[in-house]
Tab-separated table of C-alpha atoms in Angstrom:
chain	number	residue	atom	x	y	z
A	1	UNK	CA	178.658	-23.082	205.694
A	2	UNK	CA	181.148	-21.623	203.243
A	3	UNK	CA	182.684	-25.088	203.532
A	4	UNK	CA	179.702	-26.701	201.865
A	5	UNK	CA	179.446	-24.425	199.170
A	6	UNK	CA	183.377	-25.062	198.899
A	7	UNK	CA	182.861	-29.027	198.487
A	8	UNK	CA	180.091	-28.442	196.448
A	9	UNK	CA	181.823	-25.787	193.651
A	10	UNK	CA	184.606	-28.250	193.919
A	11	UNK	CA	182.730	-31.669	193.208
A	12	UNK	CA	180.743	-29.740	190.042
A	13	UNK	CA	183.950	-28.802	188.509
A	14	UNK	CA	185.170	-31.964	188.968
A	15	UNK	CA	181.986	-33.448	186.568
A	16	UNK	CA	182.548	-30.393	184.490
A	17	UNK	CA	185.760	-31.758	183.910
A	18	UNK	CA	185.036	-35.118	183.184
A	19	UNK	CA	182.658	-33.795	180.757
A	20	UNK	CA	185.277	-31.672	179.144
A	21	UNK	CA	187.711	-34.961	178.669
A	22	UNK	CA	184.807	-36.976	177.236
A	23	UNK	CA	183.082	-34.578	175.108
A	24	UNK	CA	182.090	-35.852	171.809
A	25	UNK	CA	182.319	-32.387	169.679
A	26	UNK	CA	183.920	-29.162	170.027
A	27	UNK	CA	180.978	-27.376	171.104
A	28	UNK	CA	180.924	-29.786	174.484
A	29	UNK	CA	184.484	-29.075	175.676
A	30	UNK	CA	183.516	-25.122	175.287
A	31	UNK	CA	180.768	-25.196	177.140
A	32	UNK	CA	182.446	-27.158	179.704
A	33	UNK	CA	185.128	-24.816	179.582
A	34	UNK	CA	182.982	-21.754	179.963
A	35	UNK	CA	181.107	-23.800	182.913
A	36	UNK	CA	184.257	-24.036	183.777
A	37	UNK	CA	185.345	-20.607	184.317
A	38	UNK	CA	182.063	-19.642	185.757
A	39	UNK	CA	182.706	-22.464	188.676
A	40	UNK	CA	186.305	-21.226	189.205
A	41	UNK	CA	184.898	-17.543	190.014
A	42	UNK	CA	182.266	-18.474	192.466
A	43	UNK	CA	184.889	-21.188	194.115
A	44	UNK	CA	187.009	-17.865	194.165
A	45	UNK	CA	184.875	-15.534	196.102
A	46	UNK	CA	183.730	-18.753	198.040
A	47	UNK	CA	187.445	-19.414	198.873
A	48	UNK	CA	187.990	-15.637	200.108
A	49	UNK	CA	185.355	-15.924	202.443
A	50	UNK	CA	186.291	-19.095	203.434
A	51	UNK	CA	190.070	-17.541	204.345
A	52	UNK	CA	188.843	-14.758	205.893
A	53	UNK	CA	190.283	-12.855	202.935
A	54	UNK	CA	187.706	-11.175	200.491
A	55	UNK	CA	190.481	-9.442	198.715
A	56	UNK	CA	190.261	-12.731	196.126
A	57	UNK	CA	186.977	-11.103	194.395
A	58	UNK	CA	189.222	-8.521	192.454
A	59	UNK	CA	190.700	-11.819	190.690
A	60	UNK	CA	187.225	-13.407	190.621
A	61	UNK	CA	186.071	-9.877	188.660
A	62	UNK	CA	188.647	-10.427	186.296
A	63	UNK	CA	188.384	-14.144	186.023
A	64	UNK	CA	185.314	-13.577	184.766
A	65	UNK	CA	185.945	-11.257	182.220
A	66	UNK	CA	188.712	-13.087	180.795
A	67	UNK	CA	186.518	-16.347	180.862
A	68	UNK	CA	183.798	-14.788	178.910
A	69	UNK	CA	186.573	-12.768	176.147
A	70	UNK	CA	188.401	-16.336	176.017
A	71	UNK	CA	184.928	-18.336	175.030
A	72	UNK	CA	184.169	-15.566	172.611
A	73	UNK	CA	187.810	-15.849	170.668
A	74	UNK	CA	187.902	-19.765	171.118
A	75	UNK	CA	184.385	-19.800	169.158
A	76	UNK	CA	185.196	-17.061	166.340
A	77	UNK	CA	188.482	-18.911	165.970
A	78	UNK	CA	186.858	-22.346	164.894
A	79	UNK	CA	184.101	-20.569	163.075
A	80	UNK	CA	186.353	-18.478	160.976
A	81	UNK	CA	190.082	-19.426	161.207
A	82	UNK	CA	191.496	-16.692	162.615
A	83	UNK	CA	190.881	-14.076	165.487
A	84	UNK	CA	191.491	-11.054	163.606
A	85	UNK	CA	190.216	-8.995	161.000
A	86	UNK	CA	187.523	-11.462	159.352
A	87	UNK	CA	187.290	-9.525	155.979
A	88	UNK	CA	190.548	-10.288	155.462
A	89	UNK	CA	189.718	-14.048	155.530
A	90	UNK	CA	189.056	-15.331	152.018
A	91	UNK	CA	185.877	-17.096	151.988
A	92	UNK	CA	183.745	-18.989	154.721
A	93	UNK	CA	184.850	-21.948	155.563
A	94	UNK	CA	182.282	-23.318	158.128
A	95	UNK	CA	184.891	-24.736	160.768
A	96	UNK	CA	184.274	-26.948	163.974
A	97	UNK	CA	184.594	-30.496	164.364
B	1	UNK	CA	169.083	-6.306	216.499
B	2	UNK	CA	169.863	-9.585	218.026
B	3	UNK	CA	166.786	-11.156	216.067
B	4	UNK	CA	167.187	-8.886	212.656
B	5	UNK	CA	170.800	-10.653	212.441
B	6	UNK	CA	169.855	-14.697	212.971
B	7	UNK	CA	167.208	-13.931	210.128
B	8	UNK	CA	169.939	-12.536	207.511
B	9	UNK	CA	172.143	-15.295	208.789
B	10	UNK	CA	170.087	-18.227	208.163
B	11	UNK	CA	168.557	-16.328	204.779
B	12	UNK	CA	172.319	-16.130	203.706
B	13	UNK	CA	172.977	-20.043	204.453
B	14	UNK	CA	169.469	-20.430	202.857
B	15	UNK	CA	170.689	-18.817	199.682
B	16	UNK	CA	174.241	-20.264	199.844
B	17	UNK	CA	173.199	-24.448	200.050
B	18	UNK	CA	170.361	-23.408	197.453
B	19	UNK	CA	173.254	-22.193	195.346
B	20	UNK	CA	175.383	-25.376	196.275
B	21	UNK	CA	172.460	-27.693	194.990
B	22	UNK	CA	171.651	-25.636	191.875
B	23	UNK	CA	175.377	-25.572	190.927
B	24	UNK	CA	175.687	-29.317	190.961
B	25	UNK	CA	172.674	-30.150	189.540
B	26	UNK	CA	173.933	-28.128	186.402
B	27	UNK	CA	177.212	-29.548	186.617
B	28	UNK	CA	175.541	-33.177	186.739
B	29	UNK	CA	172.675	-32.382	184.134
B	30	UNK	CA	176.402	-31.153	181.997
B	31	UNK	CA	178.149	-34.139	182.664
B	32	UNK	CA	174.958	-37.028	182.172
B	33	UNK	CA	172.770	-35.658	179.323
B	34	UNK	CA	172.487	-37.265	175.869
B	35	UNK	CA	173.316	-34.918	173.377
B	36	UNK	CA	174.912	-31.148	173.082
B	37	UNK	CA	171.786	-29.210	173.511
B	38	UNK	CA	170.270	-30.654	176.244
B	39	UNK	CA	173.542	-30.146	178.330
B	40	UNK	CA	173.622	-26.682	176.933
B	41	UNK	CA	170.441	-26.150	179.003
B	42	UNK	CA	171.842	-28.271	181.881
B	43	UNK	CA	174.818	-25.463	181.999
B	44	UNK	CA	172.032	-22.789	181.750
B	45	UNK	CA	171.249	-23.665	185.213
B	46	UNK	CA	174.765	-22.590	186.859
B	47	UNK	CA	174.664	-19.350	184.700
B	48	UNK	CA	171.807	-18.338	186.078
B	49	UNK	CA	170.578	-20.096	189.265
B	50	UNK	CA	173.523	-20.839	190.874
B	51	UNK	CA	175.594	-17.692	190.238
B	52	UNK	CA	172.180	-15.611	191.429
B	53	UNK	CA	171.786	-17.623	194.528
B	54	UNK	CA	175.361	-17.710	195.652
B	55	UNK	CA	176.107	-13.557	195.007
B	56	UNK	CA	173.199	-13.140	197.515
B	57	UNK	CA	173.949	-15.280	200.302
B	58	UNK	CA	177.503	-14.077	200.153
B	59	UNK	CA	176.524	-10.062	199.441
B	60	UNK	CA	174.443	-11.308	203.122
B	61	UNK	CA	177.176	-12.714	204.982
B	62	UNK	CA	179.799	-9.676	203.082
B	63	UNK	CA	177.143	-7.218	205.307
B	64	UNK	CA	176.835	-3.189	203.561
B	65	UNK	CA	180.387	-2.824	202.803
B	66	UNK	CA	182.737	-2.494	199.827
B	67	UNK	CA	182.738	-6.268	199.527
B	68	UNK	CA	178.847	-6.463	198.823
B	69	UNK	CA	179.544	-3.972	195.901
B	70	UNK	CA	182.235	-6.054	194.414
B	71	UNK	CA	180.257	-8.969	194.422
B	72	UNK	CA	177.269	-7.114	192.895
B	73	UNK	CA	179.493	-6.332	190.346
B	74	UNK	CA	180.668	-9.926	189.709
B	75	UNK	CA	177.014	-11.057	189.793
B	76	UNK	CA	175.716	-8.265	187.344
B	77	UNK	CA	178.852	-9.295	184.735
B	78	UNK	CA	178.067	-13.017	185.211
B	79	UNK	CA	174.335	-12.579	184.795
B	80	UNK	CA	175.210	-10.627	181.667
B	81	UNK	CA	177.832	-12.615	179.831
B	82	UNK	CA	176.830	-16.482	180.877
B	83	UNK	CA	173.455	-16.200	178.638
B	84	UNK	CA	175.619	-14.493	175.994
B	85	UNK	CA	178.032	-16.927	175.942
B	86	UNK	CA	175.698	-19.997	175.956
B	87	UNK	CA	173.818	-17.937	173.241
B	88	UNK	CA	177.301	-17.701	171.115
B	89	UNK	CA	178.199	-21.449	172.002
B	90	UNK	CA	174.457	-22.343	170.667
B	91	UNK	CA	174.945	-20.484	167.606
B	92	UNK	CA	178.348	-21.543	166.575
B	93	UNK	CA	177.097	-25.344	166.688
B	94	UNK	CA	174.120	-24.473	165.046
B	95	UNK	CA	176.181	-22.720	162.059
B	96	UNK	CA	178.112	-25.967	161.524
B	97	UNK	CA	175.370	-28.179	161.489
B	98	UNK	CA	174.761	-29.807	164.647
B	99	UNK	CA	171.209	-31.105	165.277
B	100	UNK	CA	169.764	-32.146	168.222
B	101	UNK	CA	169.393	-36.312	168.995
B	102	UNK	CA	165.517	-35.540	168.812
B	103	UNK	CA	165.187	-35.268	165.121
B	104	UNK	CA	165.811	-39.057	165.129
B	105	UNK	CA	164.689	-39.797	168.507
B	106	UNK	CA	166.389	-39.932	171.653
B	107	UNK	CA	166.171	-43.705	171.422
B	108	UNK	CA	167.544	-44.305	168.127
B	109	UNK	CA	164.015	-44.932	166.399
B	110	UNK	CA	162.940	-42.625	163.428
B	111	UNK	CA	160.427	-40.247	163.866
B	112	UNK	CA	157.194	-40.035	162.989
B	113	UNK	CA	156.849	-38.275	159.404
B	114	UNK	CA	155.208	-34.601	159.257
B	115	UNK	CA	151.815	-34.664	158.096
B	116	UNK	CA	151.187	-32.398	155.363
B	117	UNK	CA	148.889	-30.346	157.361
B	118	UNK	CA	151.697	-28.947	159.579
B	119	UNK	CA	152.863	-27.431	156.506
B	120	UNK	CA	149.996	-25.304	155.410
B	121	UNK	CA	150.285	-22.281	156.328
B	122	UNK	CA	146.778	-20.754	158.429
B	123	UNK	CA	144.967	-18.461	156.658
B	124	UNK	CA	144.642	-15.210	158.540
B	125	UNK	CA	141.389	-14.375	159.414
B	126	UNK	CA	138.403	-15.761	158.943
């Protein structure tokens, strides 16, 4: 059963990643990115299961965390050039594509 | 007992191939939609469907044990920080000016102009 699940994480992150190849703006390949990251946790605890080993959902609990702290610094990067202290930023600039 | 455990057995494949078919839809709607925000609400569907319906059949199969707390852990984060993150994705590409396809139709026609009466504000009362 865990096998199906297995095939079926696997096949939706391979469309995730076509979609994050062909994406026409930014804001596609982040989401698919994010989608992403969300796919490779399940397919984690999925995969421990699957081994007999559900030690794996320590690095699935952190996956995840990193995943969501990545898509937050990717987007306030493009928004407003740097990751840091924004007041030190002059002026708005309105980034993205 | 013998009975108790087919039923959360065949609830947790139940809740596992729902999961399975949930997650690909998303990742299909995600790869196949038109424009940005209709795949936004395509990837909606693994943040919240998916994730919810996979944790439980695997917190099933994982039986009362430490491994049924991690993975209520990983679902609580997930179902806490996918809407968030679609939320900040949404608002980013709102902020620099994308619009969804609809405002001039999905199939390339323009749309119909507002008629002034939309813009009227209702008076309160009567």
């Amino acid at each position: 059963m865990f096998v199906v699940a297995a095939l079926a994480l696997f096949l939706a992150m391979v469309l995730v990643l076509v979609r994050l190849y062909a994406g026409p703006t930014l804001y596609d390949r982040v989401l698919a990115v994010n989608s992403f990251g969300t796919h490779t946790v399940l397919f984690i605890g999925v995969l421990g299961f699957l081994t007999g080993r559900p030690d794996f959902l320590d690095i699935a609990l952190l996956y995840a965390m990193i995943n969501f702290v990545g898509t937050i610094a990717i987007l306030k990067y493009f928004r407003y050039r740097a990751i840091g202290d924004i007041s030190q930023i002059p002026g708005d600039q309105g980034a993205g594509q | 007992m013998m009975v108790l455990d087919m039923i959360i057995l065949a609830l947790s494949w139940l809740f596992i191939l729902g999961g399975s078919v949930f997650v690909v839809i998303g990742a299909f709607g995600t790869l196949r939609f038109p424009d940005f925000w209709s795949r936004l609400h395509a990837a909606s569907i693994t943040d919240s469907a998916g994730v919810i319906l996979l944790i439980i059949g695997m917190c099933l199969q994982g039986g009362a044990t430490l491994i049924t707390v991690k993975l209520l852990f990983i679902g609580v984060f997930l179902f806490l920080t996918g809407p968030t993150a679609t939320h900040a994705i949404a608002n980013a590409a709102l902020v620099t000016g994308l619009r969804p396809l609809e405002a001039k139709g999905l199939t390339g026609a323009e749309p119909e102009p507002i008629s002034p009466d939309q813009d009227q504000p209702k008076e309160v009362g009567e």
